[in-house]
PDB file of C-alpha atoms and ligand atoms in Angstrom:
ATOM      1  CA  MET A   1     -19.017  -0.896  -1.581  1.00 94.00           C
ATOM      2  CA  THR A   2     -17.285  -0.323   2.236  1.00 96.00           C
ATOM      3  CA  ASN A   3     -20.402   0.103   3.494  1.00 95.00           C
ATOM      4  CA  GLU A   4     -21.459  -3.679   1.553  1.00 94.00           C
ATOM      5  CA  LEU A   5     -17.891  -4.789   2.464  1.00 95.00           C
ATOM      6  CA  LEU A   6     -18.894  -4.187   5.995  1.00 94.00           C
ATOM      7  CA  ASP A   7     -22.832  -5.216   5.653  1.00 92.00           C
ATOM      8  CA  ASP A   8     -21.028  -8.990   5.885  1.00 83.00           C
ATOM      9  CA  ILE A   9     -19.345  -8.198   9.972  1.00 87.00           C
ATOM     10  CA  ASP A  10     -20.707  -8.562  13.267  1.00 80.00           C
ATOM     11  CA  GLY A  11     -19.641 -10.508  16.001  1.00 83.00           C
ATOM     12  CA  THR A  12     -15.978 -11.631  17.655  1.00 83.00           C
ATOM     13  CA  GLY A  13     -13.630 -12.542  15.566  1.00 82.00           C
ATOM     14  CA  VAL A  14     -14.195 -11.040  12.696  1.00 91.00           C
ATOM     15  CA  ASP A  15     -10.531 -10.791  10.611  1.00 95.00           C
ATOM     16  CA  LEU A  16     -10.299  -7.391   9.091  1.00 95.00           C
ATOM     17  CA  VAL A  17      -7.573  -7.761   6.482  1.00 95.00           C
ATOM     18  CA  GLU A  18     -10.269 -10.510   4.825  1.00 94.00           C
ATOM     19  CA  SER A  19     -13.621  -8.626   5.206  1.00 95.00           C
ATOM     20  CA  LEU A  20     -12.264  -5.772   4.358  1.00 96.00           C
ATOM     21  CA  ALA A  21      -8.232  -4.546   4.387  1.00 96.00           C
ATOM     22  CA  TYR A  22      -7.999  -7.093   1.325  1.00 94.00           C
ATOM     23  CA  PRO A  23     -11.147  -6.643  -0.645  1.00 95.00           C
ATOM     24  CA  LEU A  24     -11.898  -2.903  -0.502  1.00 96.00           C
ATOM     25  CA  PRO A  25      -8.793  -1.571  -2.172  1.00 95.00           C
ATOM     26  CA  VAL A  26      -8.500  -4.505  -5.037  1.00 95.00           C
ATOM     27  CA  ILE A  27     -11.400  -4.452  -5.899  1.00 95.00           C
ATOM     28  CA  VAL A  28     -11.564  -0.184  -7.229  1.00 96.00           C
ATOM     29  CA  ILE A  29      -7.409  -0.833  -8.366  1.00 95.00           C
ATOM     30  CA  ALA A  30      -8.974  -3.986 -10.624  1.00 95.00           C
ATOM     31  CA  GLU A  31     -12.264  -1.465 -11.885  1.00 95.00           C
ATOM     32  CA  MET A  32     -10.093   1.212 -11.850  1.00 96.00           C
ATOM     33  CA  LEU A  33      -8.035  -0.536 -14.660  1.00 96.00           C
ATOM     34  CA  GLY A  34     -10.479  -3.030 -16.202  1.00 96.00           C
ATOM     35  CA  VAL A  35      -8.861  -6.949 -14.928  1.00 96.00           C
ATOM     36  CA  PRO A  36     -12.135  -8.613 -13.436  1.00 95.00           C
ATOM     37  CA  ALA A  37     -12.763  -8.174  -9.217  1.00 93.00           C
ATOM     38  CA  SER A  38     -13.020 -11.449  -9.145  1.00 94.00           C
ATOM     39  CA  ASP A  39      -9.571 -12.679 -10.180  1.00 94.00           C
ATOM     40  CA  ARG A  40      -9.056 -11.306  -6.505  1.00 91.00           C
ATOM     41  CA  GLY A  41      -7.886 -14.369  -5.662  1.00 90.00           C
ATOM     42  CA  LEU A  42      -4.809 -14.660  -8.549  1.00 92.00           C
ATOM     43  CA  PHE A  43      -4.026 -10.757  -7.985  1.00 91.00           C
ATOM     44  CA  ARG A  44      -2.530 -12.102  -4.089  1.00 88.00           C
ATOM     45  CA  LYS A  45      -1.426 -15.445  -4.783  1.00 88.00           C
ATOM     46  CA  TRP A  46       0.722 -13.628  -6.823  1.00 89.00           C
ATOM     47  CA  ALA A  47       1.444 -10.379  -4.941  1.00 86.00           C
ATOM     48  CA  ASP A  48       1.879 -12.442  -1.809  1.00 83.00           C
ATOM     49  CA  ASP A  49       5.345 -14.623  -4.310  1.00 83.00           C
ATOM     50  CA  LEU A  50       6.379 -11.421  -5.496  1.00 82.00           C
ATOM     51  CA  LEU A  51       6.520  -9.815  -1.923  1.00 79.00           C
ATOM     52  CA  THR A  52       7.893 -11.518   0.048  1.00 76.00           C
ATOM     53  CA  SER A  53      11.409 -12.363  -1.647  1.00 67.00           C
ATOM     54  CA  GLN A  54      14.389 -13.084   1.075  1.00 64.00           C
ATOM     55  CA  ASN A  55      16.596 -12.156  -1.435  1.00 68.00           C
ATOM     56  CA  MET A  56      16.826  -8.256  -0.707  1.00 68.00           C
ATOM     57  CA  ASP A  57      20.456  -7.267  -2.508  1.00 72.00           C
ATOM     58  CA  PHE A  58      19.250  -5.145  -4.894  1.00 68.00           C
ATOM     59  CA  ASN A  59      22.982  -5.874  -6.580  1.00 70.00           C
ATOM     60  CA  ASP A  60      22.993  -9.592  -6.673  1.00 80.00           C
ATOM     61  CA  PRO A  61      21.689 -10.137 -10.336  1.00 83.00           C
ATOM     62  CA  LYS A  62      19.527 -13.776  -9.381  1.00 85.00           C
ATOM     63  CA  PHE A  63      17.420 -11.095  -7.147  1.00 80.00           C
ATOM     64  CA  VAL A  64      16.641  -9.930 -10.843  1.00 80.00           C
ATOM     65  CA  GLU A  65      16.061 -13.276 -12.348  1.00 85.00           C
ATOM     66  CA  GLU A  66      13.552 -14.497  -8.890  1.00 84.00           C
ATOM     67  CA  ALA A  67      11.991 -11.264  -9.738  1.00 81.00           C
ATOM     68  CA  LYS A  68      11.016 -12.200 -13.811  1.00 83.00           C
ATOM     69  CA  GLU A  69      10.553 -14.853 -13.041  1.00 84.00           C
ATOM     70  CA  LYS A  70       8.540 -13.886  -9.852  1.00 85.00           C
ATOM     71  CA  VAL A  71       6.218 -11.950 -12.196  1.00 90.00           C
ATOM     72  CA  ARG A  72       6.129 -14.580 -15.102  1.00 92.00           C
ATOM     73  CA  ASP A  73       2.210 -15.769 -14.700  1.00 93.00           C
ATOM     74  CA  LEU A  74       0.944 -11.696 -13.708  1.00 94.00           C
ATOM     75  CA  ASP A  75       2.422 -10.716 -16.617  1.00 96.00           C
ATOM     76  CA  ALA A  76       1.303 -12.710 -18.640  1.00 96.00           C
ATOM     77  CA  TYR A  77      -3.069 -12.562 -17.726  1.00 97.00           C
ATOM     78  CA  LEU A  78      -2.163  -8.514 -18.136  1.00 97.00           C
ATOM     79  CA  LEU A  79      -0.633  -9.268 -21.902  1.00 97.00           C
ATOM     80  CA  GLU A  80      -3.612 -10.963 -22.165  1.00 97.00           C
ATOM     81  CA  HIS A  81      -6.696  -8.430 -20.981  1.00 97.00           C
ATOM     82  CA  ILE A  82      -3.903  -5.504 -22.791  1.00 97.00           C
ATOM     83  CA  VAL A  83      -3.973  -7.630 -26.118  1.00 97.00           C
ATOM     84  CA  ALA A  84      -8.135  -8.159 -26.215  1.00 97.00           C
ATOM     85  CA  ARG A  85      -8.235  -4.044 -25.386  1.00 97.00           C
ATOM     86  CA  ARG A  86      -6.204  -3.239 -28.373  1.00 96.00           C
ATOM     87  CA  LYS A  87      -8.270  -5.139 -30.428  1.00 97.00           C
ATOM     88  CA  GLN A  88     -12.014  -3.297 -28.770  1.00 97.00           C
ATOM     89  CA  GLY A  89     -10.972  -0.434 -26.285  1.00 96.00           C
ATOM     90  CA  ARG A  90     -13.611   0.072 -23.325  1.00 97.00           C
ATOM     91  CA  ASP A  91     -13.853   2.316 -20.589  1.00 97.00           C
ATOM     92  CA  ASP A  92     -11.315   1.698 -18.754  1.00 97.00           C
ATOM     93  CA  LEU A  93      -7.554   2.350 -17.707  1.00 97.00           C
ATOM     94  CA  LEU A  94      -5.916  -0.587 -19.372  1.00 98.00           C
ATOM     95  CA  SER A  95      -7.774   0.977 -23.023  1.00 98.00           C
ATOM     96  CA  LYS A  96      -6.852   4.475 -21.943  1.00 97.00           C
ATOM     97  CA  LEU A  97      -3.008   3.059 -21.780  1.00 97.00           C
ATOM     98  CA  VAL A  98      -3.188   1.374 -25.543  1.00 97.00           C
ATOM     99  CA  GLU A  99      -4.831   4.304 -26.885  1.00 97.00           C
ATOM    100  CA  ALA A 100      -2.222   6.651 -25.800  1.00 96.00           C
ATOM    101  CA  GLU A 101       0.301   8.391 -27.838  1.00 96.00           C
ATOM    102  CA  ILE A 102       2.188  11.438 -27.947  1.00 94.00           C
ATOM    103  CA  ASP A 103       3.981  12.850 -30.902  1.00 96.00           C
ATOM    104  CA  GLY A 104       2.632  10.300 -32.951  1.00 95.00           C
ATOM    105  CA  GLU A 105       4.284   7.157 -30.511  1.00 97.00           C
ATOM    106  CA  GLY A 106       1.977   4.770 -27.550  1.00 97.00           C
ATOM    107  CA  LEU A 107       3.442   1.933 -25.468  1.00 97.00           C
ATOM    108  CA  ASP A 108       4.011  -1.109 -26.266  1.00 97.00           C
ATOM    109  CA  ASP A 109       2.565  -4.027 -24.600  1.00 97.00           C
ATOM    110  CA  GLY A 110       6.059  -4.358 -22.517  1.00 96.00           C
ATOM    111  CA  GLU A 111       5.872  -1.114 -20.777  1.00 97.00           C
ATOM    112  CA  ILE A 112       1.686  -1.123 -20.575  1.00 97.00           C
ATOM    113  CA  THR A 113       2.021  -4.848 -18.468  1.00 97.00           C
ATOM    114  CA  ASN A 114       5.502  -3.057 -16.532  1.00 95.00           C
ATOM    115  CA  PHE A 115       3.015  -0.027 -15.880  1.00 96.00           C
ATOM    116  CA  SER A 116      -0.402  -2.006 -14.858  1.00 96.00           C
ATOM    117  CA  ARG A 117       1.710  -4.722 -12.450  1.00 95.00           C
ATOM    118  CA  LEU A 118       2.939  -2.283 -10.650  1.00 94.00           C
ATOM    119  CA  LEU A 119      -0.482  -0.505 -10.291  1.00 95.00           C
ATOM    120  CA  LEU A 120      -2.466  -3.560  -9.827  1.00 94.00           C
ATOM    121  CA  VAL A 121       0.309  -4.782  -6.592  1.00 91.00           C
ATOM    122  CA  ALA A 122       1.236  -0.914  -5.766  1.00 90.00           C
ATOM    123  CA  GLY A 123      -2.165  -0.351  -5.466  1.00 88.00           C
ATOM    124  CA  HIS A 124      -3.647  -2.781  -3.572  1.00 87.00           C
ATOM    125  CA  ILE A 125      -1.088  -4.698  -1.230  1.00 90.00           C
ATOM    126  CA  THR A 126      -0.091  -0.853   0.335  1.00 93.00           C
ATOM    127  CA  THR A 127      -3.985   0.259   1.372  1.00 95.00           C
ATOM    128  CA  THR A 128      -4.423  -3.053   2.725  1.00 95.00           C
ATOM    129  CA  MET A 129      -1.197  -2.867   4.963  1.00 96.00           C
ATOM    130  CA  LEU A 130      -2.420   1.120   6.013  1.00 97.00           C
ATOM    131  CA  LEU A 131      -6.240  -0.815   6.857  1.00 97.00           C
ATOM    132  CA  GLY A 132      -4.535  -2.465   9.135  1.00 97.00           C
ATOM    133  CA  ASN A 133      -1.591  -0.447  10.807  1.00 98.00           C
ATOM    134  CA  ALA A 134      -4.541   2.058  11.570  1.00 98.00           C
ATOM    135  CA  MET A 135      -6.342  -0.914  13.166  1.00 97.00           C
ATOM    136  CA  LEU A 136      -2.961  -1.346  15.602  1.00 97.00           C
ATOM    137  CA  CYS A 137      -2.342   2.578  15.706  1.00 97.00           C
ATOM    138  CA  PHE A 138      -5.904   2.594  17.688  1.00 97.00           C
ATOM    139  CA  HIS A 139      -5.099  -0.033  19.718  1.00 96.00           C
ATOM    140  CA  ASP A 140      -2.325   1.157  20.919  1.00 96.00           C
ATOM    141  CA  ASN A 141      -3.324   4.832  21.535  1.00 97.00           C
ATOM    142  CA  PRO A 142      -7.313   4.654  22.729  1.00 96.00           C
ATOM    143  CA  GLU A 143      -7.646   8.407  24.041  1.00 97.00           C
ATOM    144  CA  ALA A 144      -6.145   9.052  20.297  1.00 97.00           C
ATOM    145  CA  ALA A 145      -8.682   6.577  18.963  1.00 97.00           C
ATOM    146  CA  ALA A 146     -12.142   8.363  20.924  1.00 96.00           C
ATOM    147  CA  ASP A 147     -10.687  11.854  19.508  1.00 97.00           C
ATOM    148  CA  VAL A 148     -11.365  11.030  16.455  1.00 97.00           C
ATOM    149  CA  ARG A 149     -14.055   8.950  16.933  1.00 96.00           C
ATOM    150  CA  ALA A 150     -15.476  12.010  18.768  1.00 96.00           C
ATOM    151  CA  ASN A 151     -14.186  14.742  15.828  1.00 96.00           C
ATOM    152  CA  PRO A 152     -13.624  13.199  12.310  1.00 93.00           C
ATOM    153  CA  THR A 153     -13.307  15.863  10.742  1.00 96.00           C
ATOM    154  CA  LEU A 154      -9.400  14.524  12.732  1.00 97.00           C
ATOM    155  CA  LEU A 155      -9.594  11.157   9.896  1.00 98.00           C
ATOM    156  CA  PRO A 156      -7.594  12.982   7.598  1.00 98.00           C
ATOM    157  CA  SER A 157      -4.694  14.081   9.796  1.00 98.00           C
ATOM    158  CA  ALA A 158      -5.304  10.577  11.783  1.00 98.00           C
ATOM    159  CA  VAL A 159      -4.332   9.428   8.536  1.00 98.00           C
ATOM    160  CA  GLU A 160      -1.050  11.248   7.728  1.00 98.00           C
ATOM    161  CA  GLU A 161       0.306  10.418  11.291  1.00 98.00           C
ATOM    162  CA  ILE A 162      -0.638   6.332  10.439  1.00 98.00           C
ATOM    163  CA  LEU A 163       1.602   6.366   7.660  1.00 98.00           C
ATOM    164  CA  ARG A 164       3.828   8.447  10.071  1.00 98.00           C
ATOM    165  CA  VAL A 165       4.323   5.667  12.797  1.00 98.00           C
ATOM    166  CA  ARG A 166       3.415   2.660  10.953  1.00 97.00           C
ATOM    167  CA  SER A 167       4.041   3.715   7.039  1.00 97.00           C
ATOM    168  CA  PRO A 168       3.691   0.344   5.379  1.00 96.00           C
ATOM    169  CA  PHE A 169       7.073   1.008   3.064  1.00 95.00           C
ATOM    170  CA  LEU A 170       9.763   0.822   5.341  1.00 96.00           C
ATOM    171  CA  PHE A 171      12.268   2.117   3.134  1.00 95.00           C
ATOM    172  CA  SER A 172      13.352   2.653  -0.784  1.00 93.00           C
ATOM    173  CA  ALA A 173      15.489   2.417  -3.184  1.00 90.00           C
ATOM    174  CA  ARG A 174      17.785   4.397  -5.392  1.00 92.00           C
ATOM    175  CA  ILE A 175      21.069   3.779  -7.198  1.00 92.00           C
ATOM    176  CA  THR A 176      23.729   6.553  -6.553  1.00 95.00           C
ATOM    177  CA  ALA A 177      24.090   8.795  -9.822  1.00 96.00           C
ATOM    178  CA  VAL A 178      27.558  10.599  -8.593  1.00 97.00           C
ATOM    179  CA  ASP A 179      30.367   9.183  -6.103  1.00 98.00           C
ATOM    180  CA  THR A 180      28.704  10.832  -2.781  1.00 96.00           C
ATOM    181  CA  GLU A 181      28.575  11.341   0.718  1.00 95.00           C
ATOM    182  CA  LEU A 182      25.522  10.396   3.625  1.00 89.00           C
ATOM    183  CA  ALA A 183      26.492  12.055   7.020  1.00 87.00           C
ATOM    184  CA  GLY A 184      30.089  11.223   6.386  1.00 94.00           C
ATOM    185  CA  THR A 185      29.552   8.011   4.669  1.00 94.00           C
ATOM    186  CA  PRO A 186      31.167   7.849   1.517  1.00 96.00           C
ATOM    187  CA  ILE A 187      28.969   6.070  -1.168  1.00 96.00           C
ATOM    188  CA  PRO A 188      30.646   5.234  -4.607  1.00 97.00           C
ATOM    189  CA  ALA A 189      28.071   5.976  -7.664  1.00 97.00           C
ATOM    190  CA  ASN A 190      26.020   3.056  -9.521  1.00 94.00           C
ATOM    191  CA  LYS A 191      25.260   2.017  -5.960  1.00 92.00           C
ATOM    192  CA  MET A 192      21.972   0.851  -5.082  1.00 89.00           C
ATOM    193  CA  VAL A 193      21.044   2.144  -1.425  1.00 91.00           C
ATOM    194  CA  ALA A 194      17.446   2.064   0.653  1.00 90.00           C
ATOM    195  CA  PRO A 195      16.134   5.556   2.067  1.00 93.00           C
ATOM    196  CA  TRP A 196      15.022   4.270   5.046  1.00 95.00           C
ATOM    197  CA  LEU A 197      11.035   6.491   5.000  1.00 97.00           C
ATOM    198  CA  LEU A 198      10.573   4.759   8.760  1.00 97.00           C
ATOM    199  CA  SER A 199      13.968   6.931   9.772  1.00 96.00           C
ATOM    200  CA  ALA A 200      13.129   9.889   8.172  1.00 97.00           C
ATOM    201  CA  ASN A 201       9.423   8.996   9.709  1.00 98.00           C
ATOM    202  CA  HIS A 202      10.041   8.934  13.149  1.00 98.00           C
ATOM    203  CA  ASP A 203      13.394  11.423  13.282  1.00 97.00           C
ATOM    204  CA  GLU A 204      13.290  13.831  16.598  1.00 97.00           C
ATOM    205  CA  ARG A 205      14.527  16.497  14.143  1.00 95.00           C
ATOM    206  CA  GLN A 206      11.572  16.195  11.647  1.00 96.00           C
ATOM    207  CA  PHE A 207       8.586  14.837  14.736  1.00 98.00           C
ATOM    208  CA  PRO A 208       8.430  16.139  18.155  1.00 97.00           C
ATOM    209  CA  ASP A 209       8.430  13.166  20.496  1.00 98.00           C
ATOM    210  CA  PRO A 210       8.167  11.281  17.660  1.00 98.00           C
ATOM    211  CA  GLU A 211       6.666   8.210  18.968  1.00 97.00           C
ATOM    212  CA  ARG A 212       3.987   9.870  20.168  1.00 98.00           C
ATOM    213  CA  PHE A 213       0.591   9.165  17.754  1.00 98.00           C
ATOM    214  CA  ASP A 214      -0.951  12.222  17.469  1.00 98.00           C
ATOM    215  CA  PRO A 215      -3.368  12.590  15.155  1.00 98.00           C
ATOM    216  CA  HIS A 216      -3.524  16.524  15.714  1.00 98.00           C
ATOM    217  CA  ARG A 217       0.585  16.585  14.595  1.00 98.00           C
ATOM    218  CA  ASP A 218       0.944  20.038  11.895  1.00 96.00           C
ATOM    219  CA  PRO A 219       2.712  20.327  10.143  1.00 96.00           C
ATOM    220  CA  ASN A 220       3.093  16.498  10.036  1.00 98.00           C
ATOM    221  CA  ARG A 221       5.745  16.312   6.861  1.00 97.00           C
ATOM    222  CA  GLN A 222       5.281  12.153   6.437  1.00 98.00           C
ATOM    223  CA  SER A 223       7.599  10.390   4.430  1.00 98.00           C
ATOM    224  CA  GLY A 224       5.183   6.975   3.204  1.00 98.00           C
ATOM    225  CA  PHE A 225       4.697   7.861   0.264  1.00 98.00           C
ATOM    226  CA  GLY A 226       7.775   8.564  -0.724  1.00 97.00           C
ATOM    227  CA  HIS A 227       9.469  11.578  -1.773  1.00 93.00           C
ATOM    228  CA  GLY A 228      10.954  13.272  -4.919  1.00 93.00           C
ATOM    229  CA  ILE A 229       9.926  12.823  -8.459  1.00 93.00           C
ATOM    230  CA  HIS A 230       8.475   9.222  -7.503  1.00 94.00           C
ATOM    231  CA  PHE A 231       6.675   9.673  -4.796  1.00 97.00           C
ATOM    232  CA  CYS A 232       3.902   7.932  -4.959  1.00 97.00           C
ATOM    233  CA  LEU A 233       1.002   8.619  -7.722  1.00 96.00           C
ATOM    234  CA  GLY A 234      -1.646   6.881  -5.807  1.00 96.00           C
ATOM    235  CA  ALA A 235      -1.355   8.908  -2.809  1.00 98.00           C
ATOM    236  CA  PRO A 236      -4.712  10.731  -3.496  1.00 97.00           C
ATOM    237  CA  LEU A 237      -6.335   7.706  -4.021  1.00 97.00           C
ATOM    238  CA  ALA A 238      -4.664   5.647  -1.203  1.00 98.00           C
ATOM    239  CA  ARG A 239      -6.433   8.591   1.182  1.00 98.00           C
ATOM    240  CA  LEU A 240      -9.212   8.842  -0.089  1.00 98.00           C
ATOM    241  CA  GLU A 241      -9.364   4.954   0.908  1.00 97.00           C
ATOM    242  CA  ALA A 242      -8.673   5.294   4.104  1.00 98.00           C
ATOM    243  CA  ARG A 243     -10.298   8.211   4.606  1.00 97.00           C
ATOM    244  CA  VAL A 244     -13.681   6.150   3.966  1.00 97.00           C
ATOM    245  CA  ALA A 245     -13.481   3.192   5.167  1.00 98.00           C
ATOM    246  CA  LEU A 246     -11.889   3.878   8.448  1.00 98.00           C
ATOM    247  CA  ALA A 247     -15.312   6.469   8.123  1.00 97.00           C
ATOM    248  CA  ALA A 248     -17.402   3.971   7.732  1.00 96.00           C
ATOM    249  CA  LEU A 249     -16.048   1.650  10.429  1.00 96.00           C
ATOM    250  CA  LEU A 250     -16.200   3.602  12.797  1.00 95.00           C
ATOM    251  CA  ASN A 251     -19.558   5.019  11.967  1.00 94.00           C
ATOM    252  CA  ARG A 252     -20.900   0.743  11.520  1.00 94.00           C
ATOM    253  CA  PHE A 253     -19.109   0.242  14.833  1.00 94.00           C
ATOM    254  CA  SER A 254     -19.230   1.359  18.318  1.00 92.00           C
ATOM    255  CA  ASP A 255     -16.960  -0.125  19.510  1.00 91.00           C
ATOM    256  CA  ILE A 256     -13.790  -1.645  17.328  1.00 94.00           C
ATOM    257  CA  GLU A 257     -10.979  -4.078  19.339  1.00 93.00           C
ATOM    258  CA  ILE A 258      -8.323  -5.799  18.738  1.00 93.00           C
ATOM    259  CA  ALA A 259     -10.262  -9.609  19.801  1.00 86.00           C
ATOM    260  CA  ASP A 260      -7.029 -11.565  20.629  1.00 88.00           C
ATOM    261  CA  PRO A 261      -3.200  -9.887  20.108  1.00 90.00           C
ATOM    262  CA  ALA A 262      -1.638 -12.976  20.227  1.00 92.00           C
ATOM    263  CA  ALA A 263      -3.532 -13.981  17.129  1.00 92.00           C
ATOM    264  CA  VAL A 264      -2.899 -10.807  14.725  1.00 95.00           C
ATOM    265  CA  VAL A 265      -0.486 -12.237  11.379  1.00 95.00           C
ATOM    266  CA  TYR A 266       2.236  -9.905  10.559  1.00 94.00           C
ATOM    267  CA  ARG A 267       3.342 -10.288   6.597  1.00 90.00           C
ATOM    268  CA  GLU A 268       6.916 -11.575   6.598  1.00 85.00           C
ATOM    269  CA  SER A 269       7.554  -9.742   3.486  1.00 84.00           C
ATOM    270  CA  PRO A 270      11.604  -7.875   3.602  1.00 82.00           C
ATOM    271  CA  GLY A 271      10.835  -3.795   3.579  1.00 89.00           C
ATOM    272  CA  MET A 272       7.078  -4.463   4.296  1.00 91.00           C
ATOM    273  CA  TYR A 273       5.166  -3.109   8.155  1.00 95.00           C
ATOM    274  CA  GLY A 274       1.601  -4.284   7.986  1.00 96.00           C
ATOM    275  CA  VAL A 275      -0.846  -7.518   9.023  1.00 96.00           C
ATOM    276  CA  LYS A 276      -1.860 -10.569   7.416  1.00 93.00           C
ATOM    277  CA  VAL A 277      -4.784 -11.087   9.640  1.00 95.00           C
ATOM    278  CA  LEU A 278      -6.702  -8.844  12.273  1.00 96.00           C
ATOM    279  CA  PRO A 279      -9.054 -10.372  14.356  1.00 95.00           C
ATOM    280  CA  LEU A 280     -11.333  -7.886  15.179  1.00 95.00           C
ATOM    281  CA  GLU A 281     -14.329  -7.721  17.955  1.00 94.00           C
ATOM    282  CA  VAL A 282     -17.573  -5.220  16.129  1.00 93.00           C
ATOM    283  CA  ARG A 283     -20.549  -3.734  17.687  1.00 90.00           C
ATOM    284  CA  ARG A 284     -22.764  -2.355  16.172  1.00 86.00           C
TER     285      ARG A 284
HETATM  286  C1  LIG B   1      -1.440   3.391   1.475  1.00 95.45           C
HETATM  287  C2  LIG B   1      -0.555   2.911   0.425  1.00 95.45           C
HETATM  288  C3  LIG B   1       0.677   3.312   0.144  1.00 95.45           C
HETATM  289  C4  LIG B   1       1.685   3.461   0.562  1.00 95.45           C
HETATM  290  C5  LIG B   1       2.156   3.907   1.314  1.00 95.45           C
HETATM  291  C6  LIG B   1       2.221   3.462  -1.154  1.00 95.45           C
HETATM  292  C7  LIG B   1       4.317   4.078  -1.308  1.00 95.45           C
HETATM  293  C8  LIG B   1       4.993   4.410  -2.349  1.00 95.45           C
HETATM  294  C9  LIG B   1       5.827   4.824  -1.870  1.00 95.45           C
HETATM  295  C10 LIG B   1       6.909   5.025  -0.557  1.00 95.45           C
HETATM  296  C11 LIG B   1       6.094   4.962  -3.386  1.00 95.45           C
HETATM  297  C12 LIG B   1       7.505   5.698  -3.622  1.00 95.45           C
HETATM  298  C13 LIG B   1       8.479   4.375  -3.878  1.00 95.45           C
HETATM  299  C14 LIG B   1       9.587   5.055  -4.093  1.00 95.45           C
HETATM  300  O1  LIG B   1      10.037   6.049  -4.826  1.00 95.45           O
HETATM  301  O2  LIG B   1      10.600   4.720  -5.182  1.00 95.45           O
HETATM  302  C15 LIG B   1       5.253   4.949  -4.018  1.00 95.45           C
HETATM  303  C16 LIG B   1       6.157   4.572  -5.682  1.00 95.45           C
HETATM  304  C17 LIG B   1       4.154   4.639  -6.357  1.00 95.45           C
HETATM  305  N1  LIG B   1       2.950   4.032  -5.658  1.00 95.45           N
HETATM  306 FE1  LIG B   1       2.506   3.844  -3.923  1.00 95.45          FE
HETATM  307  N2  LIG B   1       1.854   3.581  -1.524  1.00 95.45           N
HETATM  308  C18 LIG B   1       0.389   4.047  -1.365  1.00 95.45           C
HETATM  309  C19 LIG B   1      -0.838   3.201  -2.383  1.00 95.45           C
HETATM  310  C20 LIG B   1      -0.607   3.361  -3.837  1.00 95.45           C
HETATM  311  C21 LIG B   1      -1.887   3.051  -4.708  1.00 95.45           C
HETATM  312  C22 LIG B   1      -3.368   2.651  -4.193  1.00 95.45           C
HETATM  313  C23 LIG B   1      -1.113   3.116  -6.068  1.00 95.45           C
HETATM  314  C24 LIG B   1      -2.065   2.436  -7.192  1.00 95.45           C
HETATM  315  C25 LIG B   1      -2.612   3.617  -7.261  1.00 95.45           C
HETATM  316  C26 LIG B   1       0.192   3.423  -6.301  1.00 95.45           C
HETATM  317  C27 LIG B   1       0.894   3.479  -7.137  1.00 95.45           C
HETATM  318  C28 LIG B   1       2.355   3.852  -6.685  1.00 95.45           C
HETATM  319  C29 LIG B   1       2.722   3.991  -8.109  1.00 95.45           C
HETATM  320  C30 LIG B   1       2.265   3.835 -10.029  1.00 95.45           C
HETATM  321  C31 LIG B   1       4.147   4.564  -7.385  1.00 95.45           C
HETATM  322  C32 LIG B   1       5.300   4.910  -8.613  1.00 95.45           C
HETATM  323  C33 LIG B   1       5.500   6.722  -8.781  1.00 95.45           C
HETATM  324  C34 LIG B   1       6.959   6.525  -9.761  1.00 95.45           C
HETATM  325  O3  LIG B   1       8.150   5.858  -9.749  1.00 95.45           O
HETATM  326  O4  LIG B   1       6.798   7.691 -10.286  1.00 95.45           O
HETATM  327  N3  LIG B   1       0.198   3.305  -4.441  1.00 95.45           N
HETATM  328  N4  LIG B   1       3.952   4.403  -3.608  1.00 95.45           N
END
């Protein structure tokens, strides 16, 4: 699939997001779930609407109301597919979710809608950002990029370093279960807090010379996929997609440059870090 997408690109002004970083992960997750990948224009609009909320006050009831409103159409779309799978299963994840049972208890439509929405949204935007961020890291660090190109076995650790230096998800969110204290700051129970993954990833107590992009970094306990019981379910898929896509890009093009750094457009979603438009100059 990556090779097919790359077949269409050559020359100057190629937008990496449009031609590879967006379609690749969205086609993969849509096919896994069992919704038509050709509807990806719709997924993009819904995901963008959902992720561009300017109100990030989790403790504000309006935040929840707004979020519910924003997922209405996406949820209705998913529910249609779920209802169809209840009538007739296929070989896809939606059918498996419909059939799944533990001790005779299955998931209801609302639960499957919630989970498949999370998979569909989390399953593509993030990897899109990771691929764009990879190009930014390589652009800023040409020597390290040349090193990776010369030693493709470095790709897996380069991907970890990209996730550390330019983490697609800047922070996560938790509710305190009890009164607690963090680095001398008291936090009452039942408050929403936002632990910064990017900050953890640049903590000099954990990463010597944290601003340096080093694809050899070992150990690299980066927190780009979160931490603890909610650690990213899609991490192995995201890592695989990044390795496949970056290997194919490096293989196919002897030269990859950001055509015009001023033309790069960044995503304006609070808490997310990545590009929306990334014009490249590539040479086969
Ligand atoms: C580079 C790509 C990705 C990044 C940086 C990323 C990042 C994250 C982070 C930081 C969390 C934890 C959120 C929290 O602690 O509150 C998370 C959770 C999650 N991610 Fe990813 N993700 C990526 C790709 C994916 C993919 C491809 C999928 C699906 C196929 C996916 C599905 C999920 C799910 C379902 C959760 C929730 C897990 C749970 O709550 O137990 N992610 N991701």
